[in-house]
Amino acid sequence: MKISRVVMIIPTYNEKENISKLIPVLQQVFSRVPKKYEMHILIVDDSSPDGTGNVVEKFSLSNKNVHLLTNPKKGGLGAAYMRGMTEAFGPLKADLIFEFDADFSHDPEKIPEFLQKIDEGYEFVLGSRYIPGGSIPPNWGWHRKFLSIYGNLFINLVLTTLAVHDWTTGYRAITKKVYIAVRDEMKGERFTGYTWQIGFLHKAMRKGFKITEVPFKFVDRTMGHSKLGAEYIKNTFMYIVKVRLQEIFAMRVFKFGMVGGLGFVINTLGLFLFSRLPVVVSLSNALYTTTKLSMVNVSGLAAALGAECAIISNFTWNNLWTFHDRKLTSAWSIFPKFIQFNLASFGAVAIQFLVVGAGTAVTGQTTFWRFFWLVVATAIGMVLNYIVYSTFIWKVKKPHPAV
Ligand SMILES: Nc1nc2c(ncn2[C@@H]2O[C@H](COP(=O)(O)OP(=O)(O)OP(=O)(O)O)[C@@H](O)[C@H]2O)c(=O)[nH]1
Ligand SMILES: [Mg+2]
């Protein structure tokens, strides 16, 4: 997509001195970016008591590319950015926005470098403090340094990615394409400062956008006050753990495991209950008298009934939950698949018998080895079942060829 209109979104709360110095500095940098870019500034002010809004309004009279958006009350950084982006990509017709702080922590001289990366085809550019050429202020206290450095490492670990070095940075360039893809998921949740940044980046990353980093030296604010508080740290921690858990819960393998676990409980309970049910006892007696098969005893019959209950539960939950995106709905597709499912389950049990039998034949029948082979056999059975389910029973639906 051709990028021509760029809006720098700057949220402010009590930044009067900073903003009156920052706007001229930004205009200066704008005069040096390639002519194809039309640069704008959008200040999102939460009715700052110090009159930041009035200062911006004065600027906007003589600077046509300076815009002010006023929120009636302080609503946090996430809400300010959400409104700012809606305005920038909507009425202001931006192709690209920047997230930028008012307090001079973000070096404006780096703006052309961000634009260069966009030119190269990146869709999301982060200003990073933790790659060569970037830095945090040397005068930061050890706890803030520690939190910032190890906090980022921790986020990478929890979210199992190493692609990004600065998750919490508030210096970013974001294309409209990324915004469109991510915005709906960002609505409806109340984001504080860091969770907004982490959440937005994480969603964009999972959608596979092209992301890169530009190093910059973070400068401590000299005017105004920090809005960073202790509750930010707690919120951030809770947020990333929650996000990761949600991801795990959404994983097919996890659901498959849960359904299997429930099946195991049902199986065990069924064995216990059915073997005590008078009707099962008399049925087994009747069957034994007619067939004379020794396996048709009470526990054999109870085991079979318990197993079938587990199979029905597994089939139902896998259909409704694990493979809900490939759900079987009509009776005539469910019936043959249910038969296949039964065969696969019996197959898995047969393989387990074989593995335990062959294994203990080699290692001997001690309790340890029996248990060991049972675990191995169960693992093999589960993997095979998963393969059968996902490739035969709940096949990926092929789209109908166009006629
Ligand atoms: N509109 C709006 N802007 C906010 C709000 N909270 C913070 N900001 C602005 O967001 C930017 C970043 O906030 P800072 O307080 O600098 O947070 P920080 O950079 O993490 O911490 P320090 O640099 O130590 O102050 C600044 O321009 C703030 O004025 C808010 O609730 N509403
Ligand atoms: Mg700051």
Coordinates of C-alpha atoms and ligand atoms in Angstrom, one line a residue:
M1 CA 0.0 0.0 0.0
K2 CA 1.2 3.5 -0.8
I3 CA 1.8 5.5 2.3
S4 CA 1.4 9.2 2.0
R5 CA -0.4 10.6 5.0
V6 CA 1.2 10.2 8.3
V7 CA -0.3 11.2 11.7
M8 CA 1.8 11.4 14.8
I9 CA -0.5 10.6 17.7
I10 CA 0.6 12.2 21.0
P11 CA -1.5 11.5 24.1
T12 CA -1.1 14.2 26.7
Y13 CA -2.0 14.7 30.3
N14 CA -0.5 17.8 31.9
E15 CA 2.2 18.3 29.3
K16 CA 1.9 22.0 28.7
E17 CA 5.6 22.9 28.7
N18 CA 6.6 19.8 26.9
I19 CA 4.0 20.1 24.1
S20 CA 4.8 23.8 23.4
K21 CA 8.4 22.9 22.8
L22 CA 7.7 19.6 21.0
I23 CA 5.5 20.8 18.2
P24 CA 8.1 23.2 16.7
V25 CA 10.8 20.5 17.0
L26 CA 8.5 18.0 15.1
Q27 CA 7.7 20.5 12.4
Q28 CA 11.4 20.9 11.9
V29 CA 11.9 17.2 11.5
F30 CA 8.9 17.0 9.1
S31 CA 10.6 19.5 6.8
R32 CA 13.4 17.0 6.3
V33 CA 11.4 13.8 5.5
P34 CA 10.8 12.8 1.9
K35 CA 8.2 15.0 0.2
K36 CA 5.9 12.1 -0.5
Y37 CA 4.9 12.1 3.1
E38 CA 2.3 14.5 4.4
M39 CA 3.0 14.8 8.1
H40 CA 0.4 15.6 10.7
I41 CA 0.2 15.8 14.5
L42 CA -2.8 14.7 16.5
I43 CA -2.7 15.5 20.2
V44 CA -5.2 13.5 22.3
D45 CA -5.6 15.4 25.5
D46 CA -7.7 14.2 28.5
S47 CA -8.8 17.8 29.4
S48 CA -5.5 18.3 31.3
P49 CA -6.0 20.7 34.2
D50 CA -2.8 22.5 33.3
G51 CA -4.3 23.7 30.1
T52 CA -2.4 21.6 27.6
G53 CA -5.5 21.6 25.3
N54 CA -5.4 25.5 25.1
V55 CA -1.8 25.5 24.1
V56 CA -2.4 22.9 21.4
E57 CA -5.5 24.8 20.1
K58 CA -3.4 28.0 19.7
F59 CA -0.8 26.0 17.7
S60 CA -3.5 24.5 15.5
L61 CA -4.7 27.9 14.4
S62 CA -1.4 28.7 12.7
N63 CA -0.3 25.1 12.0
K64 CA -2.8 23.4 9.7
N65 CA -1.3 20.0 10.3
V66 CA -1.8 20.2 14.0
H67 CA -5.0 18.7 15.4
L68 CA -6.5 18.4 18.8
L69 CA -8.8 15.8 20.1
T70 CA -10.2 16.3 23.6
N71 CA -11.4 13.6 25.9
P72 CA -13.7 14.9 28.7
K73 CA -11.8 13.1 31.4
K74 CA -8.6 11.1 32.1
G75 CA -9.1 7.6 30.7
G76 CA -5.7 6.1 30.5
L77 CA -3.2 5.7 27.7
G78 CA -5.0 2.8 26.0
A79 CA -8.3 4.7 25.6
A80 CA -6.4 7.8 24.4
Y81 CA -4.7 5.8 21.7
M82 CA -7.9 4.0 20.7
R83 CA -9.7 7.3 20.1
G84 CA -6.6 8.8 18.5
M85 CA -6.3 6.0 16.0
T86 CA -10.1 6.1 15.2
E87 CA -9.7 9.8 14.4
A88 CA -6.4 9.4 12.6
F89 CA -7.4 6.5 10.3
G90 CA -10.9 7.8 9.9
P91 CA -11.5 11.6 9.4
L92 CA -7.8 12.4 9.1
K93 CA -7.4 9.7 6.4
A94 CA -4.0 8.5 7.7
D95 CA -2.1 5.6 6.0
L96 CA 0.3 5.4 8.9
I97 CA 0.3 6.6 12.5
F98 CA 3.0 7.1 15.1
E99 CA 2.6 6.5 18.8
F100 CA 4.7 9.2 20.4
D101 CA 5.2 10.6 23.9
A102 CA 5.0 14.3 24.7
D103 CA 7.8 14.3 27.2
F104 CA 10.8 14.2 24.8
S105 CA 11.7 10.6 25.8
H106 CA 11.4 9.7 22.1
D107 CA 14.0 11.1 19.9
P108 CA 12.1 12.9 17.0
E109 CA 15.3 12.7 14.8
K110 CA 14.5 9.0 14.4
I111 CA 11.3 9.6 12.6
P112 CA 12.9 9.4 9.1
E113 CA 14.4 6.0 10.0
F114 CA 11.0 4.6 10.9
L115 CA 9.6 5.9 7.5
Q116 CA 12.6 4.3 5.8
K117 CA 11.6 0.9 7.3
I118 CA 8.0 1.4 6.1
D119 CA 9.4 2.2 2.7
E120 CA 11.2 -1.2 2.8
G121 CA 7.8 -2.9 3.3
Y122 CA 7.5 -3.3 7.1
E123 CA 4.1 -2.8 8.5
F124 CA 4.9 -2.2 12.1
V125 CA 8.0 -0.4 13.3
L126 CA 9.1 -0.3 17.0
G127 CA 11.5 2.1 18.5
S128 CA 13.6 -0.2 20.6
R129 CA 15.8 0.5 23.6
Y130 CA 17.2 -3.0 23.8
I131 CA 19.0 -3.5 20.5
P132 CA 22.4 -2.2 19.6
G133 CA 22.2 1.6 19.3
G134 CA 19.4 1.8 21.7
S135 CA 19.5 2.5 25.4
I136 CA 17.7 3.3 28.6
P137 CA 18.8 6.4 30.7
P138 CA 21.9 5.6 32.8
N139 CA 20.4 7.5 35.7
W140 CA 17.4 5.2 36.1
G141 CA 17.3 3.5 39.5
W142 CA 18.3 -0.1 39.6
H143 CA 14.7 -1.3 40.1
R144 CA 13.4 0.5 37.1
K145 CA 16.3 -0.8 35.0
F146 CA 15.7 -4.3 36.3
L147 CA 12.0 -4.2 35.6
S148 CA 12.4 -2.8 32.2
I149 CA 15.1 -5.2 31.1
Y150 CA 13.9 -8.4 32.8
G151 CA 10.3 -7.5 32.3
N152 CA 10.9 -7.6 28.5
L153 CA 12.8 -10.9 28.9
F154 CA 9.9 -12.3 30.9
I155 CA 7.4 -11.3 28.3
N156 CA 9.4 -13.0 25.6
L157 CA 9.5 -16.1 27.7
V158 CA 5.8 -16.2 28.6
L159 CA 4.7 -15.4 25.1
T160 CA 7.3 -17.8 23.7
T161 CA 8.7 -15.5 21.1
L162 CA 12.1 -13.9 20.6
A163 CA 11.2 -11.7 17.7
V164 CA 10.9 -8.5 19.6
H165 CA 13.3 -6.9 22.1
D166 CA 11.1 -4.0 23.4
W167 CA 7.5 -4.9 24.1
T168 CA 6.6 -1.9 26.2
T169 CA 8.1 0.8 24.0
G170 CA 5.7 3.7 23.3
Y171 CA 7.5 4.8 20.2
R172 CA 6.0 3.1 17.2
A173 CA 4.8 3.4 13.6
I174 CA 1.7 1.4 12.7
T175 CA 0.2 1.0 9.2
K176 CA -3.6 1.2 8.6
K177 CA -3.6 -2.5 7.6
V178 CA -2.3 -3.5 11.1
Y179 CA -4.8 -1.2 12.8
I180 CA -7.8 -2.7 10.8
A181 CA -6.7 -6.2 11.6
V182 CA -6.2 -5.6 15.3
R183 CA -8.7 -2.9 16.4
D184 CA -11.8 -5.1 17.0
E185 CA -9.8 -7.3 19.4
M186 CA -8.6 -4.2 21.2
K187 CA -12.1 -2.9 21.9
G188 CA -14.0 -3.9 24.9
E189 CA -11.0 -4.3 27.1
R190 CA -9.6 -1.6 29.4
F191 CA -5.9 -1.2 28.8
T192 CA -3.5 0.6 31.0
G193 CA -0.3 2.0 29.4
Y194 CA 1.9 -1.1 29.0
T195 CA -0.9 -3.6 28.5
W196 CA -2.1 -1.5 25.5
Q197 CA 1.4 -1.6 24.0
I198 CA 1.9 -5.3 24.7
G199 CA -1.6 -6.3 23.7
F200 CA -1.5 -4.4 20.4
L201 CA 1.9 -5.7 19.4
H202 CA 1.1 -9.3 20.4
K203 CA -2.1 -9.4 18.3
A204 CA -0.3 -7.9 15.3
M205 CA 2.5 -10.4 15.7
R206 CA 0.2 -13.4 15.9
K207 CA -1.5 -12.2 12.7
G208 CA 1.9 -12.4 11.0
F209 CA 2.5 -8.7 10.1
K210 CA 6.0 -7.7 9.2
I211 CA 7.5 -6.1 12.3
T212 CA 11.0 -4.5 12.7
E213 CA 12.8 -2.4 15.3
V214 CA 14.7 0.8 15.1
P215 CA 17.1 1.6 17.9
F216 CA 16.7 4.8 20.0
K217 CA 18.1 6.3 23.1
F218 CA 15.3 6.8 25.7
V219 CA 15.7 10.1 27.5
D220 CA 14.2 10.7 30.9
R221 CA 11.6 13.4 31.0
T222 CA 12.8 16.7 32.5
M223 CA 9.5 18.5 32.7
G224 CA 6.1 17.4 34.0
H225 CA 5.4 14.2 35.9
S226 CA 5.4 10.5 35.2
K227 CA 2.1 8.7 35.1
L228 CA 3.8 5.4 35.7
G229 CA 2.7 3.7 38.9
A230 CA 3.1 0.4 40.8
E231 CA -0.2 -0.9 39.7
Y232 CA 1.1 -0.8 36.1
I233 CA 3.6 -3.5 36.9
K234 CA 0.9 -5.7 38.4
N235 CA -1.5 -5.2 35.6
T236 CA 1.1 -5.9 33.0
F237 CA 2.1 -9.1 34.7
M238 CA -1.5 -10.3 35.0
Y239 CA -2.2 -9.3 31.4
I240 CA 0.6 -11.3 29.8
V241 CA -0.2 -14.4 31.9
K242 CA -3.8 -14.1 31.0
V243 CA -3.1 -13.7 27.3
R244 CA -0.8 -16.7 27.3
L245 CA -3.3 -18.9 29.2
Q246 CA -6.0 -17.9 26.7
E247 CA -3.7 -18.9 23.9
I248 CA -3.1 -22.3 25.5
F249 CA -6.8 -22.9 26.2
A250 CA -7.5 -22.1 22.6
M251 CA -5.0 -24.7 21.4
R252 CA -6.5 -27.8 19.8
V253 CA -4.0 -30.1 21.5
F254 CA -4.9 -28.7 24.9
K255 CA -8.7 -29.3 24.3
F256 CA -7.9 -32.8 23.0
G257 CA -6.1 -33.5 26.2
M258 CA -8.9 -32.1 28.4
V259 CA -11.5 -34.1 26.6
G260 CA -9.3 -37.2 26.9
G261 CA -8.8 -36.6 30.6
L262 CA -12.6 -36.3 31.1
G263 CA -13.0 -39.5 29.1
F264 CA -10.5 -41.2 31.5
V265 CA -12.6 -40.1 34.5
I266 CA -15.8 -41.3 32.9
N267 CA -14.2 -44.6 32.0
T268 CA -13.0 -45.2 35.6
L269 CA -16.3 -44.1 37.2
G270 CA -18.2 -46.2 34.7
L271 CA -16.3 -49.3 35.5
F272 CA -16.9 -48.7 39.2
L273 CA -20.7 -48.0 38.8
F274 CA -21.6 -50.5 36.2
S275 CA -20.0 -53.4 38.1
R276 CA -22.3 -52.6 41.0
L277 CA -25.5 -52.3 38.9
P278 CA -27.8 -55.3 39.3
V279 CA -28.9 -55.2 35.7
V280 CA -25.3 -55.4 34.5
V281 CA -24.7 -58.4 36.8
S282 CA -27.8 -60.3 35.6
L283 CA -27.0 -59.4 32.0
S284 CA -23.5 -60.7 32.3
N285 CA -24.9 -63.9 33.9
A286 CA -27.3 -64.4 31.0
L287 CA -24.6 -63.7 28.4
Y288 CA -22.3 -66.1 30.1
T289 CA -24.9 -68.9 30.1
T290 CA -25.5 -68.5 26.4
T291 CA -22.0 -67.8 25.1
K292 CA -19.8 -69.6 27.7
L293 CA -17.1 -67.0 27.1
S294 CA -15.0 -66.4 30.1
M295 CA -14.4 -62.7 29.2
V296 CA -18.1 -62.0 29.6
N297 CA -17.9 -61.6 33.4
V298 CA -19.2 -58.6 35.3
S299 CA -16.0 -56.6 35.3
G300 CA -15.5 -57.2 31.6
L301 CA -19.0 -56.0 30.7
A302 CA -18.7 -53.0 33.1
A303 CA -15.4 -52.1 31.5
A304 CA -16.9 -52.2 28.0
L305 CA -19.9 -50.1 29.1
G306 CA -17.6 -47.6 30.9
A307 CA -15.4 -47.4 27.8
E308 CA -18.4 -46.8 25.6
C309 CA -19.6 -44.0 27.8
A310 CA -16.1 -42.4 27.6
I311 CA -16.1 -42.8 23.8
I312 CA -19.5 -41.1 23.5
S313 CA -18.3 -38.2 25.7
N314 CA -15.0 -37.9 23.8
F315 CA -16.7 -37.9 20.5
T316 CA -19.3 -35.3 21.6
W317 CA -16.8 -32.9 23.2
N318 CA -14.2 -33.3 20.4
N319 CA -16.9 -32.5 17.9
L320 CA -18.3 -29.5 19.8
W321 CA -15.1 -28.1 21.2
T322 CA -11.7 -29.5 20.0
F323 CA -12.8 -29.6 16.3
H324 CA -15.6 -27.1 16.5
D325 CA -14.3 -25.4 13.3
R326 CA -14.8 -28.7 11.5
K327 CA -17.9 -29.7 13.4
L328 CA -20.0 -32.6 12.0
T329 CA -23.6 -31.6 12.1
S330 CA -25.9 -33.9 10.0
A331 CA -26.9 -37.2 11.4
W332 CA -25.6 -39.1 8.3
S333 CA -22.2 -37.6 8.7
I334 CA -22.1 -38.1 12.4
F335 CA -23.1 -41.8 12.3
P336 CA -20.3 -43.2 10.1
K337 CA -17.7 -41.0 11.8
F338 CA -18.9 -42.2 15.2
I339 CA -18.3 -45.8 14.0
Q340 CA -14.8 -44.8 12.8
F341 CA -14.2 -43.1 16.2
N342 CA -15.1 -46.3 18.0
L343 CA -12.7 -48.3 15.8
A344 CA -10.0 -45.8 16.4
S345 CA -10.5 -46.1 20.2
F346 CA -10.4 -49.9 20.1
G347 CA -7.4 -49.6 17.9
A348 CA -5.7 -47.5 20.5
V349 CA -6.6 -49.9 23.2
A350 CA -5.3 -52.8 21.2
I351 CA -2.0 -51.0 20.5
Q352 CA -1.7 -50.3 24.2
F353 CA -2.0 -54.0 25.0
L354 CA 0.6 -54.8 22.4
V355 CA 3.0 -52.2 23.7
V356 CA 2.6 -53.1 27.4
G357 CA 2.8 -56.8 26.4
A358 CA 5.9 -56.5 24.3
G359 CA 7.5 -54.0 26.6
T360 CA 7.1 -56.1 29.8
A361 CA 8.2 -59.2 27.9
V362 CA 11.6 -57.5 27.4
T363 CA 12.0 -55.7 30.7
G364 CA 10.1 -58.0 33.1
Q365 CA 6.8 -57.6 35.0
T366 CA 7.9 -55.4 37.9
T367 CA 5.4 -52.7 39.0
F368 CA 7.8 -50.0 37.8
W369 CA 8.1 -51.5 34.3
R370 CA 4.4 -52.2 34.0
F371 CA 3.7 -48.5 34.9
F372 CA 6.5 -47.3 32.6
W373 CA 5.1 -49.2 29.6
L374 CA 1.5 -48.1 30.4
V375 CA 2.6 -44.5 30.3
V376 CA 4.5 -45.1 27.0
A377 CA 1.5 -47.0 25.6
T378 CA -0.9 -44.2 26.6
A379 CA 1.3 -41.6 25.0
I380 CA 1.5 -43.6 21.8
G381 CA -2.2 -44.2 21.8
M382 CA -3.0 -40.5 22.3
V383 CA -0.7 -39.4 19.5
L384 CA -2.2 -41.9 17.1
N385 CA -5.7 -41.0 18.1
Y386 CA -5.0 -37.3 17.5
I387 CA -3.6 -38.1 14.1
V388 CA -6.6 -40.2 13.2
Y389 CA -9.1 -37.6 14.5
S390 CA -7.5 -34.7 12.7
T391 CA -6.8 -36.4 9.4
F392 CA -9.8 -38.8 9.0
I393 CA -12.6 -38.1 11.4
W394 CA -12.5 -34.3 11.5
K395 CA -10.9 -33.7 8.1
V396 CA -10.2 -30.1 7.0
K397 CA -13.1 -29.1 4.9
K398 CA -12.0 -28.3 1.4
P399 CA -13.7 -25.3 -0.1
H400 CA -16.0 -26.2 -3.0
P401 CA -14.4 -25.5 -6.3
A402 CA -15.8 -22.6 -8.1
V403 CA -18.3 -23.5 -10.8
Ligands
LIG1 N1 -4.5 11.4 27.0 C1 -3.8 10.8 28.0 N2 -2.4 10.8 27.9 C2 -1.7 10.1 28.9 C3 -2.4 9.5 29.9 N3 -1.4 8.9 30.7 C4 -0.2 9.2 30.2 N4 -0.4 10.0 29.0 C5 0.6 10.5 28.1 O1 1.3 9.4 27.6 C6 2.7 9.7 27.4 C7 3.5 8.7 28.2 O2 3.2 8.9 29.6 P1 4.4 9.0 30.7 O3 3.8 9.5 31.9 O4 5.5 9.8 30.1 O5 4.8 7.5 30.9 P2 6.2 6.8 30.8 O6 6.9 7.4 29.6 O7 6.0 5.4 30.9 O8 6.9 7.3 32.2 P3 7.9 8.6 32.4 O9 8.6 8.8 31.2 O10 8.7 8.2 33.6 O11 7.0 9.7 32.7 C8 2.8 11.2 27.8 O12 2.8 12.0 26.7 C9 1.7 11.4 28.8 O13 1.3 12.7 28.8 C10 -3.8 9.5 30.0 O14 -4.5 8.9 30.8 N5 -4.5 10.2 29.0
MG2 MG 7.4 9.3 29.5

